[in-house]
């Protein structure tokens, strides 16, 4: 997928503006410019792993306790302590996997404290997140029960930072060994006869930071040692996931791929890149370099009170994941040209200020249409890179960061981000269709020097370009084609001519997610302010599809 700039846009805008002055014409909008999409319906070769649509639930704030786990005695309807409304909502988006127990929490967690009779489990102080004391009632059995209720694969993140090799090896044995052994017998004594056969095991989390402040060289050694003892039992082949880089830490990827991706054992199945989208760090291009711009005005970090500057900043930050995947992927290609090791984006999503009045350590934030656009464009990017990106986990499922669901006692609401996951579920395990997109830029301005748009003064000169549209497409098992399109422009609709090359089109339908304002969101009083609607703004003319995308929208088209 490529979005070519329309180089002549500047000139044509001047011509039309002059015409407007001379002849009283109406204002120019992006809708009047042409955007073209070619979907190569007969050229699909790669599968979009359903695991790209994965989730992440950490012991953090009200994600696990309150959000998922209410206990068997709660008046909130539950199955063995797990909220029924949450399970139903997550099943609806076909949640493929769930990463647990962290996050930073993972490298403080000792799994044996979370098994056995609940009343005799020791407590744990959650040192990273609010310093609260947890009772360990949600442990291995409860998490794996949740995964079974959801029909999702478990992704268990082991403790490297403060745990031992033996502790992790025993956890794997406890969870996966079918024969007779001390750990398998302990599992049986705790009420579970058969192993769960968990495939995905993370070897630590963010070990460059909260997981032990390690250098890449040191972590590579730890990975090799810990990973050696994460064994496959029976027919269950485990996927070992190494702690990956944060953002653009290319050195981390280089060292890990060089030192720990191959060899006899352990093999690395995934490298776990973490990247959050926020307004704290504005990176921009100066020459060939990305610089962090701290010179502009401070942008609002509020989840719900922001203007177009913050909207744009978030879109630009989110689009940057494309560049990160390309660059980390290029390093991985040198060590792994067969693409055996997946790039897993184990934590991604928006990170705003917490909601006023809530515990800063709980990371509870609202979720607006802006978050939905970030989700839509990120998922399109992951789809388009599915040859290397095999798993991604949005942070986090309930009540934390870019959540799917927010709860308040027995009440729950679905966020705009949830709706994007629901609309995009059609891509899970479908065949990626190569696309070619030519589109106008939402921002295409000279930057640098005084008054660099849109953030104020800058130090370098360059061009600030942000494409208005972002797309991915796939074909499912039944032959249906799905195209997901984001229009990032907050106020201008866009016309898009779609050519479905190699397809015989008989029927088209669509759905759209948009709202009146960029800050619109769902609340417990008004839970349906942002929700998908039927989409009819398209015409089919002899195989060409002419679509008008509303401003600030996510659209899914189904072509049969
Ligand atoms: O998702 C919140 C935190 O962000 C995670 O615990 C950590 O891995 C990351 O820094």
Short mmCIF file of N, CA and C in Angstrom, two decimals, residues 288-346:
data_model
loop_
_atom_site.label_atom_id
_atom_site.label_comp_id
_atom_site.label_asym_id
_atom_site.label_seq_id
_atom_site.Cartn_x
_atom_site.Cartn_y
_atom_site.Cartn_z
N UNK A 288 17.09 13.74 6.96
CA UNK A 288 16.72 12.33 7.04
C UNK A 288 16.47 11.88 8.46
N UNK A 289 16.50 12.80 9.40
CA UNK A 289 16.45 12.40 10.79
C UNK A 289 15.12 12.76 11.43
N UNK A 290 14.75 11.93 12.36
CA UNK A 290 13.60 12.25 13.21
C UNK A 290 14.14 13.03 14.40
N UNK A 291 13.52 14.13 14.72
CA UNK A 291 13.93 14.84 15.93
C UNK A 291 12.74 14.96 16.85
N UNK A 292 13.03 15.07 18.11
CA UNK A 292 11.96 15.27 19.08
C UNK A 292 11.79 16.76 19.24
N UNK A 293 10.63 17.25 18.93
CA UNK A 293 10.39 18.68 18.97
C UNK A 293 9.80 19.07 20.32
N UNK A 294 10.60 19.73 21.12
CA UNK A 294 10.09 20.19 22.41
C UNK A 294 9.87 21.69 22.37
N UNK A 295 9.97 22.28 21.16
CA UNK A 295 9.94 23.74 21.10
C UNK A 295 8.53 24.29 20.89
N UNK A 296 7.63 23.45 20.44
CA UNK A 296 6.29 23.94 20.16
C UNK A 296 5.50 24.16 21.43
N UNK A 297 4.28 24.68 21.29
CA UNK A 297 3.45 24.88 22.48
C UNK A 297 3.10 23.52 23.10
N UNK A 298 2.86 23.54 24.39
CA UNK A 298 2.48 22.29 25.05
C UNK A 298 1.11 21.86 24.55
N UNK A 299 1.02 20.62 24.21
CA UNK A 299 -0.27 20.13 23.74
C UNK A 299 -1.03 19.50 24.90
N UNK A 300 -2.35 19.57 24.81
CA UNK A 300 -3.18 18.95 25.85
C UNK A 300 -2.98 17.44 25.82
N UNK A 301 -2.88 16.86 26.99
CA UNK A 301 -2.78 15.40 27.06
C UNK A 301 -4.11 14.78 27.49
N UNK A 302 -5.13 15.64 27.59
CA UNK A 302 -6.43 15.15 28.00
C UNK A 302 -7.00 14.19 26.95
N UNK A 303 -7.70 13.17 27.42
CA UNK A 303 -8.30 12.20 26.49
C UNK A 303 -9.51 12.80 25.79
N UNK A 304 -10.14 13.79 26.39
CA UNK A 304 -11.40 14.28 25.84
C UNK A 304 -11.41 15.78 25.53
N UNK A 305 -10.45 16.53 26.08
CA UNK A 305 -10.44 17.97 25.81
C UNK A 305 -9.21 18.30 24.98
N UNK A 306 -9.45 18.44 23.71
CA UNK A 306 -8.33 18.72 22.80
C UNK A 306 -8.88 19.35 21.54
N UNK A 307 -7.97 19.92 20.76
CA UNK A 307 -8.36 20.54 19.50
C UNK A 307 -7.69 19.85 18.34
N UNK A 308 -7.69 20.54 17.19
CA UNK A 308 -7.17 19.89 15.99
C UNK A 308 -5.67 19.63 16.09
N UNK A 309 -4.94 20.50 16.80
CA UNK A 309 -3.49 20.27 16.92
C UNK A 309 -3.20 18.91 17.55
N UNK A 310 -3.95 18.63 18.61
CA UNK A 310 -3.73 17.35 19.30
C UNK A 310 -4.24 16.18 18.46
N UNK A 311 -5.32 16.42 17.74
CA UNK A 311 -5.82 15.38 16.82
C UNK A 311 -4.72 15.01 15.83
N UNK A 312 -4.17 16.05 15.19
CA UNK A 312 -3.14 15.83 14.18
C UNK A 312 -1.91 15.16 14.79
N UNK A 313 -1.50 15.65 15.97
CA UNK A 313 -0.31 15.07 16.61
C UNK A 313 -0.50 13.58 16.85
N UNK A 314 -1.69 13.19 17.28
CA UNK A 314 -1.93 11.76 17.55
C UNK A 314 -1.92 10.96 16.25
N UNK A 315 -2.51 11.54 15.19
CA UNK A 315 -2.52 10.80 13.91
C UNK A 315 -1.07 10.61 13.43
N UNK A 316 -0.27 11.68 13.54
CA UNK A 316 1.11 11.57 13.07
C UNK A 316 1.91 10.56 13.90
N UNK A 317 1.70 10.62 15.21
CA UNK A 317 2.42 9.65 16.07
C UNK A 317 1.99 8.23 15.77
N UNK A 318 0.70 8.05 15.52
CA UNK A 318 0.20 6.70 15.25
C UNK A 318 0.74 6.18 13.91
N UNK A 319 0.77 7.05 12.91
CA UNK A 319 1.27 6.62 11.59
C UNK A 319 2.72 6.20 11.64
N UNK A 320 3.43 6.67 12.64
CA UNK A 320 4.86 6.38 12.75
C UNK A 320 5.14 4.89 12.97
N UNK A 321 4.15 4.13 13.40
CA UNK A 321 4.38 2.70 13.60
C UNK A 321 4.77 2.04 12.28
N UNK A 322 4.32 2.62 11.17
CA UNK A 322 4.67 2.08 9.85
C UNK A 322 6.19 2.12 9.66
N UNK A 323 6.76 3.28 9.93
CA UNK A 323 8.21 3.46 9.79
C UNK A 323 8.96 2.53 10.76
N UNK A 324 8.44 2.39 11.98
CA UNK A 324 9.12 1.54 12.97
C UNK A 324 9.12 0.08 12.52
N UNK A 325 7.99 -0.35 11.98
CA UNK A 325 7.91 -1.76 11.52
C UNK A 325 8.87 -1.97 10.35
N UNK A 326 8.91 -1.00 9.44
CA UNK A 326 9.81 -1.13 8.28
C UNK A 326 11.26 -1.20 8.76
N UNK A 327 11.64 -0.32 9.67
CA UNK A 327 13.05 -0.27 10.09
C UNK A 327 13.45 -1.47 10.95
N UNK A 328 12.60 -1.83 11.92
CA UNK A 328 12.93 -3.02 12.71
C UNK A 328 12.90 -4.25 11.80
N UNK A 329 11.95 -4.26 10.87
CA UNK A 329 11.84 -5.39 9.94
C UNK A 329 13.09 -5.53 9.08
N UNK A 330 13.66 -4.40 8.69
CA UNK A 330 14.87 -4.45 7.84
C UNK A 330 16.03 -5.07 8.62
N UNK A 331 16.12 -4.73 9.90
CA UNK A 331 17.18 -5.34 10.72
C UNK A 331 16.91 -6.85 10.86
N UNK A 332 15.66 -7.18 11.12
CA UNK A 332 15.31 -8.60 11.28
C UNK A 332 15.60 -9.37 9.99
N UNK A 333 15.34 -8.74 8.86
CA UNK A 333 15.57 -9.41 7.56
C UNK A 333 17.03 -9.84 7.40
N UNK A 334 17.95 -9.05 7.96
CA UNK A 334 19.37 -9.39 7.79
C UNK A 334 19.72 -10.68 8.51
N UNK A 335 19.07 -10.91 9.67
CA UNK A 335 19.38 -12.12 10.45
C UNK A 335 18.39 -13.25 10.16
N UNK A 336 17.26 -12.88 9.62
CA UNK A 336 16.18 -13.85 9.46
C UNK A 336 15.43 -13.57 8.16
N UNK A 337 16.12 -13.79 7.02
CA UNK A 337 15.47 -13.46 5.73
C UNK A 337 14.24 -14.31 5.46
N UNK A 338 14.12 -15.48 6.12
CA UNK A 338 12.94 -16.33 5.88
C UNK A 338 11.74 -15.85 6.68
N UNK A 339 11.94 -14.84 7.48
CA UNK A 339 10.87 -14.28 8.32
C UNK A 339 10.27 -15.34 9.25
N UNK A 340 11.17 -16.06 9.89
CA UNK A 340 10.77 -17.07 10.87
C UNK A 340 10.32 -16.42 12.18
N UNK A 341 11.01 -15.33 12.53
CA UNK A 341 10.69 -14.63 13.78
C UNK A 341 9.65 -13.55 13.48
N UNK A 342 8.57 -13.56 14.24
CA UNK A 342 7.54 -12.54 14.03
C UNK A 342 7.87 -11.27 14.80
N UNK A 343 7.50 -10.15 14.24
CA UNK A 343 7.54 -8.91 15.04
C UNK A 343 6.18 -8.83 15.72
N UNK A 344 6.18 -8.92 17.05
CA UNK A 344 4.93 -8.85 17.81
C UNK A 344 4.86 -7.45 18.41
N UNK A 345 3.76 -6.76 18.16
CA UNK A 345 3.62 -5.43 18.77
C UNK A 345 2.83 -5.65 20.07
N UNK A 346 3.54 -6.10 21.08
CA UNK A 346 2.90 -6.59 22.31
C UNK A 346 2.23 -5.54 23.16
#
